[in-house]
Amino acid sequence: VLVCVPCKLLVVTVATKETDGFKRFFRSAKHLNYTVKVLGEGEKWKSGDYMSAPGGGQKVRLLKAALEEMTDGDKIILFIDSYDVVFASGPKELLKKFQQARHKVVFSSESLIWPDRHLEDKHPHVVEGNRFLGSGGFIGYLPNIKEMVSDWTGEDNDSDQLFFTKIYIDPVKRKSTNITLDSKCRLFQNLHGALDEVVLKFEDGRVRARNVLYDTLPVVIHGNGPTKINYLGNYIPNTWTFEMGCTVCHKDLHPLAALEVKSFDLEYPLVAIGIFIQQPTPFVGVFFERLLKLQYPKHRLKLFISNQVTGEHWIHQDHGSLYQEVKLVGPEEEMDPPASRNLGVDMCRKDKHCDYFFLLDIDVVLENENTLQILIQQNLPIVAPMITRVGRLWSNFWGALSADGYYARSEDYVDIVQGRRVGVWNVPYVSSVFLVKASLLRAELSDYELFTSTLLDPDMAYCHNVRSKEVFMYVTNMQTFGRILSTENYQMSHLHNDLWQIFENPVDWQKRYIHENYTLIMKDKLIETPCPDVYWFPIFSDVACDHIVEEMEHFGRWSGGNTTDARIQGGYENVPTIDIHMNQINFEKEWQKFLLEYIAPITEKMYPGYYTKFELAFVVRYKPDEQPSLRPHHDASTFTINVALNQVGRDYQGGGCRFLRYDCSVDAPRKGWTLLHPGRLTHYHEGLPTTAGVRYIAVSFVDP
């Protein structure tokens, strides 16, 4: 019986620099009490990138030299990669499984052969499991491993995989060294070509990777080849558990809370914010208003604004003076998206005082005013706040990559997007909004063309370049940050194009155009009854009122107020007004949606049994020298909606509505509030004279 004790085990790895991947590896090793010896620290890496060509000979050279200094024949060596490896379990289980293999050296196994396919037939057949050797991990007794690497005379850029494969497929050497493969992944799990075989298994307070093909729980998880460690490293061995949630999210933070926001305070990191407007986008004005609300000293922010949309209005000059610096690049520069992003990043890279670059696309709705502080405090190389698209599973990160480097859905993606798992997640792709440490831009990411590629879009090119430098990207969903706008079908043909966004971006449309107290109407009984069966409540924001009025005046084709009106069915108007119909400005679909979403819930409560189906909608203009008032009349409706679009006393004098049967008037209409009243039979009414200025109202006739 072999006696294996954990103190006899030494983990040996090669790491020429301390990458994010190495830190993750070391954290898992430390957590599970492995003893690790690191070779090659500070050496230049000469063994290639593994992606495009074989390499790794440098590792064998370093291992051979290190083993020559070791003499304890009972020592067990575990030689593994580190940048893309995590431990799932401790030394005790590893050694037990090594014993059970009944060989002196056990290599990890793979289902794919690399780098020489011609050697396939020479590999011994296995009863079950993977047939091919993987050089990224092996375990064995010191004398046997010494013997195995003693023949190494190759160059640093020669293939370690090919070297070990040739030993394994040589029957004499295989027997002499006493090598076998871990074919069923009991000790080692290589992920390349095997992603579909591996799922997360949550145990009490820790997480394992389970190979569902062989029903094994590997100890060493290796994201070899193009797969990398994938999302498994976000869990294994205890990074995130159901019991504890995220166990590392509050470690190594960069605290900002201690810094007081004072006008003369220079302790806050200097952040360059790159804002990119690449296509016509709704709510641009709101974007810059929201930017002003970021809880961060403005004198520690520099703005780089790249706008490639002609006619787009952006930051107000009076706002610009609040920031340390504002640099604008306009459409006349004819700069494509990669070039503008490269230029913005380089502005921070070249500024020795710049601490962070914050990329922010114009279609990002960043509602959390503390976003910038939260991201800086995470103290990570690259970190994105998770944003989503309303009602969709779309977000600004990918949970995994396909074998060819495109999107793949990780098994936890939906849970993260929907907030069922909360933490800070290492991901292979972020876009739209993220924070980068400037020190990274001056070191690993010093290449100016970070966003440029002949094949990939700018964000994919950037993330590909970041991954190739072994730099980790993270996304946090520990707080709610915001969402991303839909820019599909955004037309620039109107004066206020955002008015037409009720279908594409309903949440933002509501925030912009619906009265802030609207949601309180039902709850707080915010409905007034100024006259019998007449209801009065807030519906539109000031901005909505202004935009509707300006849109109508911009269109300009007001009716003549004649009884003959070709716009309506029958061509005759009994009580004509000076007006413009909603369908004349192509707004009838949007207006009907507004009525159904915001008016119908109230009308159905006030007038039970009636349902909102609008027949006619128009904006009326009253002027003393044009049409100051409207004679007593019934409306051609079951009930009417009448919204005041401007302010009595400020924009006009007089005006209002009088219900003759009750001798009751509403003569001080509030801007943005609507009157809801029966149209026929009981509520004979008139428009009171406007004595000065111009009064505007939006009227809808509603029939059941």
XYZ file of C-alpha atoms in Angstrom:
704
model
C 0.000 0.000 0.000
C 1.381 3.393 -0.995
C 1.336 5.885 1.847
C 0.557 9.371 0.548
C 0.462 12.310 2.885
C -0.286 15.862 1.734
C 3.068 17.156 2.973
C 4.757 14.944 0.350
C 2.920 16.814 -2.415
C 4.468 19.826 -4.131
C 2.612 21.791 -6.773
C 5.008 23.134 -9.409
C 3.911 25.701 -11.993
C 5.492 28.178 -14.386
C 4.460 31.851 -14.266
C 6.763 34.442 -15.789
C 4.452 37.231 -14.610
C 1.667 37.590 -12.086
C -1.404 37.776 -14.330
C -5.013 37.963 -13.211
C -5.262 34.256 -14.037
C -2.295 33.443 -11.839
C -3.853 35.362 -8.931
C -7.040 33.327 -9.334
C -5.041 30.067 -9.430
C -3.044 31.025 -6.358
C -6.193 32.025 -4.460
C -7.710 28.577 -5.039
C -4.430 26.836 -4.087
C -4.124 28.849 -0.895
C -7.771 28.270 0.038
C -7.292 24.478 -0.268
C -3.868 24.392 1.443
C -1.624 23.391 -1.464
C 2.095 24.102 -1.324
C 3.079 25.826 -4.572
C 6.510 26.392 -6.119
C 6.511 28.955 -8.934
C 9.174 28.716 -11.655
C 10.242 31.377 -14.159
C 9.221 34.492 -12.234
C 10.576 37.564 -14.011
C 11.783 35.557 -17.028
C 10.756 36.596 -20.515
C 8.169 34.193 -21.918
C 9.475 32.653 -25.146
C 7.106 29.742 -25.634
C 4.422 31.235 -27.868
C 0.746 31.818 -27.172
C -0.614 28.242 -27.634
C -3.487 29.657 -29.717
C -1.872 29.721 -33.108
C 1.068 27.329 -32.750
C 2.551 24.765 -30.361
C 4.951 25.959 -27.677
C 5.663 25.462 -24.007
C 9.189 24.085 -24.164
C 10.325 26.722 -21.709
C 8.150 25.054 -19.051
C 9.923 21.712 -19.526
C 13.354 23.378 -19.303
C 12.422 25.140 -16.065
C 10.877 21.966 -14.605
C 13.928 19.869 -15.476
C 16.267 22.370 -13.796
C 14.086 22.596 -10.672
C 13.795 18.813 -10.293
C 17.565 18.363 -10.458
C 17.805 20.148 -7.113
C 15.233 17.843 -5.462
C 16.250 14.524 -3.880
C 13.309 13.198 -1.848
C 12.227 10.045 -3.721
C 8.840 9.946 -1.978
C 7.957 13.461 -3.073
C 4.977 13.704 -5.388
C 5.062 16.455 -7.985
C 1.921 17.974 -9.470
C 2.984 19.991 -12.514
C 0.237 22.206 -13.920
C -0.375 25.416 -15.815
C -1.547 28.314 -13.677
C -2.964 31.144 -15.792
C -6.050 29.121 -16.729
C -6.291 26.623 -13.847
C -8.240 26.417 -10.580
C -8.311 23.754 -7.880
C -11.734 22.331 -7.077
C -10.634 20.162 -4.147
C -7.748 19.681 -1.748
C -4.512 17.601 -1.677
C -6.088 14.696 0.220
C -8.583 13.869 -2.527
C -6.004 14.446 -5.270
C -3.523 12.035 -3.674
C -6.194 9.410 -3.048
C -7.228 9.478 -6.709
C -3.581 9.377 -7.778
C -3.104 6.251 -5.680
C -6.150 4.622 -7.218
C -4.697 5.137 -10.700
C -1.982 2.562 -9.739
C 0.720 4.213 -11.862
C 3.755 6.323 -10.987
C 2.832 9.183 -13.398
C -0.712 10.249 -14.405
C -1.313 12.752 -17.212
C -4.476 14.703 -17.909
C -6.430 13.515 -20.927
C -8.155 15.101 -23.906
C -10.665 14.055 -26.527
C -8.809 16.067 -29.202
C -5.317 15.329 -30.454
C -2.784 18.172 -30.620
C -0.434 19.204 -32.169
C 0.231 16.290 -34.587
C -2.846 14.438 -35.863
C -0.649 11.866 -37.611
C 0.210 10.332 -34.245
C -3.419 9.388 -33.534
C -3.052 5.667 -34.374
C -0.054 5.306 -32.078
C -2.025 6.224 -28.955
C -3.052 3.205 -26.877
C -6.781 2.514 -26.920
C -8.708 3.015 -23.691
C -11.770 1.049 -22.588
C -13.657 4.243 -21.722
C -12.770 7.924 -21.689
C -10.344 10.245 -23.442
C -7.545 8.668 -25.424
C -5.120 11.553 -25.917
C -2.563 13.067 -23.560
C -2.821 16.664 -22.278
C 0.444 18.225 -21.134
C -1.215 20.983 -19.072
C -1.315 18.777 -15.978
C 0.379 15.654 -14.652
C 1.190 14.155 -11.272
C 3.833 11.624 -10.329
C 6.703 10.575 -8.109
C 9.788 12.734 -8.292
C 12.151 9.992 -9.658
C 9.735 9.047 -12.450
C 9.129 12.637 -13.532
C 12.888 13.303 -13.370
C 13.459 10.344 -15.669
C 10.706 11.557 -18.023
C 12.138 15.069 -18.506
C 15.799 14.054 -18.467
C 15.804 13.676 -22.279
C 14.637 17.242 -22.871
C 17.091 19.143 -25.065
C 14.556 21.237 -27.012
C 14.214 24.968 -27.520
C 11.956 27.172 -25.404
C 9.458 27.505 -28.249
C 9.308 23.769 -28.999
C 6.152 21.895 -28.077
C 5.961 20.404 -24.586
C 2.771 18.626 -25.672
C 4.585 16.862 -28.512
C 7.529 15.979 -26.234
C 5.317 14.267 -23.626
C 3.085 12.684 -26.281
C 6.089 10.978 -27.889
C 7.140 9.535 -24.522
C 3.591 8.282 -23.921
C 3.122 6.640 -27.339
C 6.526 4.904 -27.111
C 5.659 1.552 -25.408
C 9.130 1.183 -23.877
C 9.249 4.681 -22.385
C 5.644 4.497 -21.267
C 6.349 1.286 -19.343
C 9.691 2.483 -17.981
C 8.215 5.736 -16.604
C 4.988 3.922 -15.652
C 2.626 6.464 -17.271
C -1.138 6.360 -17.619
C -3.819 8.815 -18.602
C -6.591 10.134 -16.374
C -9.048 9.139 -19.104
C -12.243 9.721 -17.141
C -11.159 13.078 -15.714
C -11.035 11.996 -12.079
C -8.009 14.185 -11.347
C -7.790 16.611 -14.267
C -10.481 18.251 -16.384
C -9.262 19.858 -19.601
C -12.061 22.019 -20.943
C -10.992 22.259 -24.589
C -13.454 20.221 -26.613
C -15.272 19.206 -23.432
C -17.313 22.252 -22.367
C -20.601 20.432 -22.904
C -19.466 17.634 -20.586
C -18.864 19.883 -17.579
C -21.467 21.421 -15.261
C -21.287 23.125 -11.896
C -22.144 21.028 -8.852
C -23.012 22.989 -5.729
C -22.120 21.264 -2.469
C -22.395 22.619 1.062
C -20.440 25.863 0.985
C -18.310 24.943 -2.035
C -18.567 24.269 -5.732
C -17.244 21.447 -7.909
C -17.097 20.842 -11.633
C -18.861 17.612 -12.563
C -18.045 15.688 -15.705
C -21.471 14.392 -16.715
C -20.028 12.045 -19.349
C -18.027 9.992 -16.832
C -19.807 11.124 -13.648
C -16.562 12.289 -12.044
C -15.565 15.267 -9.912
C -12.157 16.421 -11.215
C -9.751 18.088 -8.779
C -7.869 20.315 -11.242
C -9.871 22.376 -13.780
C -7.862 23.546 -16.781
C -9.241 25.937 -19.413
C -6.767 24.934 -22.080
C -6.626 26.091 -25.709
C -9.068 28.804 -26.760
C -11.661 27.923 -24.085
C -9.825 29.390 -21.096
C -11.356 28.694 -17.709
C -14.739 29.967 -18.838
C -17.239 30.933 -16.172
C -16.314 27.983 -13.888
C -13.662 30.105 -12.189
C -16.414 32.401 -10.931
C -17.522 29.586 -8.611
C -14.817 26.992 -7.997
C -13.833 26.247 -5.287
C -15.803 28.828 -3.243
C -15.722 32.130 -5.128
C -19.521 32.151 -5.274
C -21.767 29.760 -3.352
C -25.497 29.664 -2.672
C -24.809 29.848 1.061
C -22.396 32.797 1.033
C -23.004 34.495 -2.308
C -19.867 36.205 -3.596
C -16.968 35.554 -1.196
C -14.383 37.761 -2.946
C -16.446 40.822 -3.913
C -15.517 42.766 -0.795
C -11.798 41.961 -0.845
C -8.979 44.208 -2.103
C -11.300 47.192 -2.498
C -10.105 50.728 -3.253
C -12.092 52.774 -0.709
C -13.383 56.170 -1.829
C -15.803 56.720 1.038
C -13.051 58.255 3.177
C -12.472 61.036 0.644
C -14.596 64.104 1.180
C -15.989 65.836 -1.871
C -14.578 69.348 -1.602
C -14.007 71.827 -4.381
C -10.272 71.824 -3.669
C -10.015 68.093 -3.083
C -7.575 66.432 -5.503
C -7.531 63.015 -3.870
C -10.251 61.525 -6.049
C -8.815 59.613 -9.020
C -8.911 61.534 -12.296
C -11.291 59.865 -14.749
C -11.497 60.439 -18.494
C -15.018 59.656 -19.693
C -15.247 58.686 -23.359
C -18.764 59.301 -24.726
C -19.501 57.847 -28.154
C -22.433 58.860 -30.378
C -22.239 56.628 -33.444
C -25.859 56.620 -34.665
C -29.066 58.591 -34.159
C -30.094 57.841 -30.566
C -33.115 58.864 -28.490
C -32.953 60.902 -25.280
C -29.466 62.358 -25.849
C -30.347 65.473 -23.856
C -31.450 63.275 -20.936
C -28.113 61.402 -21.156
C -26.139 64.586 -20.456
C -28.532 65.663 -17.696
C -27.955 62.268 -16.075
C -24.185 62.576 -16.519
C -24.304 65.775 -14.470
C -25.926 63.848 -11.619
C -23.032 61.363 -11.296
C -21.846 61.529 -7.694
C -18.251 62.412 -8.473
C -16.338 65.711 -8.280
C -16.719 67.306 -11.736
C -13.257 68.854 -11.564
C -11.844 65.295 -11.460
C -13.591 64.365 -14.724
C -12.473 64.978 -18.290
C -14.916 64.380 -21.127
C -14.024 63.097 -24.568
C -17.155 63.287 -26.749
C -17.095 61.696 -30.174
C -20.244 62.528 -32.129
C -20.653 61.122 -35.624
C -24.303 62.141 -36.086
C -24.961 65.345 -38.002
C -27.501 67.611 -36.343
C -27.244 65.942 -32.924
C -27.366 68.367 -29.986
C -25.245 67.474 -27.025
C -23.668 68.909 -23.932
C -24.693 72.459 -23.078
C -21.839 74.928 -22.881
C -22.800 75.940 -19.340
C -22.491 72.284 -18.270
C -19.166 71.853 -20.041
C -17.464 74.458 -17.878
C -18.076 72.307 -14.775
C -15.691 69.590 -15.960
C -11.900 69.791 -15.875
C -11.831 69.530 -19.664
C -14.199 68.762 -22.545
C -12.849 67.616 -25.912
C -15.313 67.321 -28.804
C -14.799 65.381 -32.026
C -17.595 66.128 -34.481
C -19.042 64.487 -37.608
C -16.848 66.648 -39.821
C -13.887 64.505 -38.688
C -15.558 61.480 -40.376
C -14.131 59.149 -37.764
C -15.278 55.524 -37.713
C -16.152 53.796 -34.390
C -12.779 52.024 -33.885
C -10.808 55.196 -34.596
C -12.874 57.348 -32.215
C -12.561 54.774 -29.432
C -8.815 54.406 -29.953
C -8.431 58.194 -29.810
C -10.482 58.513 -26.606
C -8.538 55.775 -24.832
C -5.241 57.288 -25.940
C -6.218 60.651 -24.454
C -6.182 58.979 -21.031
C -3.131 56.807 -21.789
C -0.991 59.882 -22.635
C -2.190 61.965 -19.699
C 0.075 60.978 -16.796
C -2.538 62.277 -14.335
C -5.340 60.117 -15.766
C -6.171 57.224 -13.420
C -9.122 55.609 -15.237
C -10.841 55.587 -18.604
C -14.625 55.228 -18.435
C -16.165 54.210 -21.760
C -19.813 55.201 -22.065
C -21.906 54.774 -25.193
C -24.697 57.296 -25.721
C -27.414 54.601 -25.667
C -26.570 53.640 -22.073
C -29.073 54.803 -19.454
C -26.955 54.993 -16.303
C -29.488 55.578 -13.544
C -27.285 54.736 -10.563
C -25.633 58.034 -9.631
C -22.895 56.201 -7.714
C -21.835 54.000 -10.642
C -18.403 55.546 -11.104
C -17.542 55.368 -7.404
C -18.770 51.751 -7.176
C -16.632 50.666 -10.147
C -13.491 52.430 -8.899
C -13.904 50.868 -5.471
C -13.930 47.363 -6.985
C -10.233 47.915 -7.787
C -10.305 45.626 -10.839
C -8.408 45.949 -14.132
C -11.573 46.276 -16.251
C -15.060 46.289 -14.749
C -18.485 46.933 -16.271
C -21.747 47.696 -14.501
C -24.337 45.224 -15.763
C -26.998 46.911 -17.874
C -29.855 45.186 -19.657
C -32.471 45.864 -22.308
C -35.985 46.186 -20.870
C -37.970 42.967 -21.197
C -35.133 41.110 -22.924
C -32.264 38.835 -21.860
C -29.825 41.130 -23.663
C -27.032 42.586 -21.532
C -23.640 44.224 -22.014
C -21.603 41.083 -21.255
C -21.177 37.528 -22.491
C -21.002 34.656 -20.031
C -18.915 32.459 -22.342
C -17.285 32.233 -25.757
C -17.853 29.719 -28.502
C -14.831 27.839 -29.829
C -14.451 30.428 -32.620
C -14.578 33.373 -30.233
C -18.202 34.451 -30.585
C -21.109 34.541 -28.141
C -22.001 31.437 -26.160
C -24.519 31.344 -23.308
C -23.070 30.136 -20.032
C -25.323 28.073 -17.769
C -25.484 30.932 -15.254
C -26.096 33.770 -17.743
C -29.866 34.033 -17.256
C -29.547 33.864 -13.451
C -27.008 36.709 -13.480
C -29.017 38.897 -15.872
C -32.209 38.371 -13.874
C -30.437 39.005 -10.557
C -30.889 35.550 -9.057
C -27.107 35.330 -8.664
C -25.409 38.501 -7.509
C -21.687 39.185 -7.518
C -18.700 40.338 -9.543
C -18.171 38.008 -12.494
C -15.107 37.339 -14.614
C -16.409 37.371 -18.210
C -14.841 37.166 -21.684
C -16.661 40.161 -23.174
C -18.038 43.526 -22.027
C -19.412 46.398 -24.063
C -21.243 49.753 -23.976
C -20.003 50.872 -20.538
C -16.912 49.856 -18.567
C -14.035 51.248 -16.507
C -10.363 50.555 -17.328
C -7.362 51.300 -15.132
C -5.080 53.773 -16.929
C -2.008 51.892 -15.638
C -3.222 48.971 -17.760
C -3.458 51.187 -20.849
C 0.168 52.206 -20.367
C 1.372 48.617 -19.831
C -0.395 45.493 -21.132
C -2.855 47.480 -23.268
C -0.421 50.007 -24.731
C -1.312 49.062 -28.325
C -3.016 52.125 -29.849
C -5.251 50.029 -32.148
C -7.117 48.285 -29.323
C -10.514 48.575 -31.034
C -9.382 47.927 -34.597
C -9.935 44.687 -36.525
C -10.666 43.735 -40.111
C -13.041 40.981 -38.950
C -14.538 42.020 -35.608
C -16.633 44.974 -34.490
C -14.839 47.453 -32.165
C -16.026 45.960 -28.863
C -15.218 42.396 -29.925
C -11.798 43.487 -31.199
C -11.114 45.254 -27.895
C -12.137 42.256 -25.801
C -10.137 39.880 -28.011
C -7.042 42.056 -27.506
C -7.636 42.243 -23.747
C -8.005 38.460 -23.451
C -4.861 37.879 -25.511
C -2.927 39.946 -22.930
C -4.237 37.672 -20.111
C -6.146 40.627 -18.608
C -9.445 39.837 -16.894
C -12.708 41.670 -17.515
C -15.466 41.712 -14.930
C -19.121 42.645 -14.756
C -20.889 43.501 -11.500
C -24.599 43.081 -10.818
C -24.291 43.776 -7.093
C -26.385 46.886 -7.628
C -28.857 48.018 -10.260
C -27.134 50.366 -12.671
C -29.445 50.990 -15.592
C -30.365 49.797 -19.045
C -29.591 50.290 -22.699
C -31.849 52.036 -25.166
C -33.163 50.523 -28.350
C -31.953 52.591 -31.319
C -33.867 50.522 -33.878
C -36.387 52.459 -35.973
C -35.276 55.805 -34.525
C -36.331 58.424 -37.059
C -34.802 61.911 -37.258
C -37.633 63.395 -39.343
C -39.383 65.335 -36.552
C -38.472 68.259 -34.353
C -38.755 66.170 -31.143
C -38.089 62.633 -32.316
C -38.133 61.232 -28.767
C -41.924 61.685 -28.642
C -42.223 58.750 -31.040
C -40.313 56.362 -28.708
C -43.287 55.056 -26.710
C -43.031 51.652 -28.440
C -39.242 51.194 -28.669
C -38.235 52.653 -25.300
C -41.384 52.762 -23.129
C -39.567 53.107 -19.784
C -37.540 56.115 -20.929
C -40.549 57.606 -22.705
C -42.524 57.443 -19.478
C -39.734 59.004 -17.411
C -39.426 61.832 -19.910
C -43.042 62.525 -20.772
C -45.436 61.253 -18.093
C -46.091 63.457 -15.044
C -43.957 62.512 -12.036
C -47.097 62.118 -9.886
C -48.963 59.918 -12.360
C -48.162 56.689 -10.486
C -49.677 58.175 -7.319
C -53.092 58.773 -8.936
C -54.730 55.495 -7.918
C -52.801 55.003 -4.695
C -53.123 58.487 -3.219
C -56.474 59.352 -4.849
C -54.824 62.180 -6.776
C -57.977 62.616 -8.885
C -59.981 65.792 -8.350
C -63.660 66.271 -9.265
C -64.047 69.989 -10.051
C -67.536 69.459 -11.556
C -70.014 66.549 -11.428
C -68.644 63.510 -13.309
C -65.635 65.569 -14.436
C -62.276 64.186 -13.361
C -58.987 66.049 -13.244
C -55.552 64.463 -12.805
C -51.889 64.930 -13.847
C -50.784 63.117 -16.990
C -47.959 64.897 -18.894
C -44.632 66.337 -17.772
C -43.807 69.949 -18.680
C -41.386 68.629 -21.287
C -44.131 66.534 -22.953
C -46.424 69.575 -23.151
C -43.670 71.763 -24.613
C -42.620 69.140 -27.140
C -46.187 68.524 -28.383
C -46.823 72.264 -28.789
C -43.480 72.866 -30.509
C -44.039 69.853 -32.769
C -47.429 71.222 -33.868
C -46.112 74.742 -34.451
C -43.166 73.274 -36.354
C -45.621 71.365 -38.572
C -47.556 74.620 -38.858
C -50.552 73.597 -40.969
C -53.316 74.731 -38.619
C -56.878 74.270 -39.858
C -58.899 77.323 -40.770
C -61.626 76.656 -38.214
C -64.242 76.102 -40.954
C -67.225 73.767 -40.809
C -65.971 72.071 -43.979
C -63.125 69.721 -42.977
C -61.805 67.075 -45.395
C -59.780 65.458 -42.588
C -62.836 63.941 -40.895
C -65.391 61.375 -41.964
C -68.301 63.078 -43.734
C -66.219 66.223 -44.284
C -68.377 68.417 -41.971
C -67.417 69.756 -38.541
C -70.325 71.188 -36.547
C -68.111 72.940 -33.963
C -64.818 73.698 -35.742
C -61.588 74.671 -33.968
C -58.185 75.884 -35.126
C -56.333 72.566 -34.796
C -53.896 69.964 -36.138
C -54.852 66.288 -36.004
C -52.414 63.770 -34.539
C -52.475 61.737 -37.756
C -51.236 64.781 -39.698
C -47.879 64.462 -37.918
C -47.990 60.623 -38.023
C -48.518 60.480 -34.267
C -51.864 58.660 -34.088
C -50.392 55.193 -33.300
C -48.236 56.657 -30.539
C -51.155 58.698 -29.173
C -53.402 55.646 -29.125
C -50.702 53.706 -27.252
C -50.472 56.598 -24.757
C -54.251 56.527 -24.227
C -54.315 52.760 -23.710
C -51.319 52.729 -21.342
C -52.020 55.801 -19.243
C -55.605 57.008 -19.711
C -57.521 53.724 -20.066
C -56.693 52.403 -16.546
C -58.220 55.583 -15.085
C -61.260 55.852 -17.368
C -62.166 52.232 -16.658
C -62.139 53.054 -12.963
C -64.076 56.324 -13.294
C -66.556 55.081 -15.903
C -66.880 51.325 -15.270
C -67.971 49.309 -18.277
C -66.567 51.719 -20.875
C -63.359 50.938 -22.743
C -60.968 53.366 -24.340
C -61.157 53.346 -28.129
C -60.278 56.733 -29.487
C -61.906 58.133 -32.606
C -60.266 61.495 -33.053
C -57.272 63.258 -31.477
C -56.034 66.761 -32.168
C -54.308 69.807 -30.655
C -56.378 73.007 -30.481
C -54.950 76.546 -30.487
C -56.833 79.485 -28.949
C -55.676 83.076 -29.631
C -57.561 86.329 -29.040
C -57.117 87.458 -32.658
C -57.725 84.001 -34.179
C -60.192 81.816 -32.271
C -60.391 82.919 -28.650
C -63.225 80.626 -27.498
C -65.619 77.850 -28.462
C -69.420 78.115 -28.394
C -71.511 75.724 -26.246
C -71.597 72.224 -27.730
C -71.635 68.481 -27.143
C -68.591 66.447 -28.170
C -68.957 63.602 -30.679
C -67.793 61.180 -28.009
C -68.916 59.083 -25.089
C -66.250 60.869 -23.104
C -63.511 63.365 -23.870
C -59.921 63.805 -22.734
C -58.715 67.390 -22.653
C -55.055 67.990 -21.695
C -53.768 71.515 -20.913
C -50.471 71.940 -22.783
C -49.366 75.293 -21.362
C -49.711 77.443 -18.270
C -52.486 79.929 -17.559
C -51.163 83.237 -16.198
C -47.757 82.720 -17.779
C -48.470 81.702 -21.379
C -51.990 83.072 -21.736
C -54.814 84.815 -19.872
C -58.414 83.616 -19.578
C -59.444 80.282 -21.079
C -60.950 77.266 -19.346
C -63.983 75.044 -19.757
C -67.560 75.683 -18.511
C -70.195 72.966 -18.122
C -73.492 74.788 -18.628
C -75.890 72.277 -17.023
C -74.025 72.522 -13.718
C -72.872 76.137 -14.163
C -69.438 74.838 -13.198
C -66.141 76.034 -14.689
C -62.539 74.827 -14.654
C -60.983 78.194 -15.412
C -57.405 77.672 -14.227
C -56.265 74.533 -16.082
C -52.950 73.192 -14.811
C -50.281 72.444 -17.398
C -49.957 68.694 -17.987
C -53.253 67.885 -16.254
C -56.175 66.354 -18.119
C -59.905 66.850 -17.790
C -61.933 63.711 -18.330
C -65.649 64.366 -18.939
C -68.682 62.859 -20.708
C -69.065 64.152 -24.258
C -72.744 63.712 -25.097
C -76.077 64.251 -23.344
C -75.168 65.595 -19.886
C -72.027 67.670 -20.313
C -72.967 70.484 -22.671
C -69.887 72.756 -22.432
C -68.050 75.736 -23.899
C -64.451 76.954 -24.231
C -64.059 80.189 -22.264
C -62.362 83.103 -24.039
C -58.562 83.359 -24.122
C -57.929 87.071 -23.592
C -54.148 87.238 -24.115
C -51.311 84.983 -25.278
C -51.857 81.555 -26.850
C -53.548 78.568 -25.221
C -53.024 74.964 -26.394
C -55.001 71.849 -25.463
C -54.773 68.223 -26.660
C -58.243 66.728 -27.187
C -59.276 63.102 -27.705
C -62.782 61.897 -28.427
C -63.308 58.446 -27.002
C -66.113 56.040 -27.942
C -66.839 52.642 -26.397
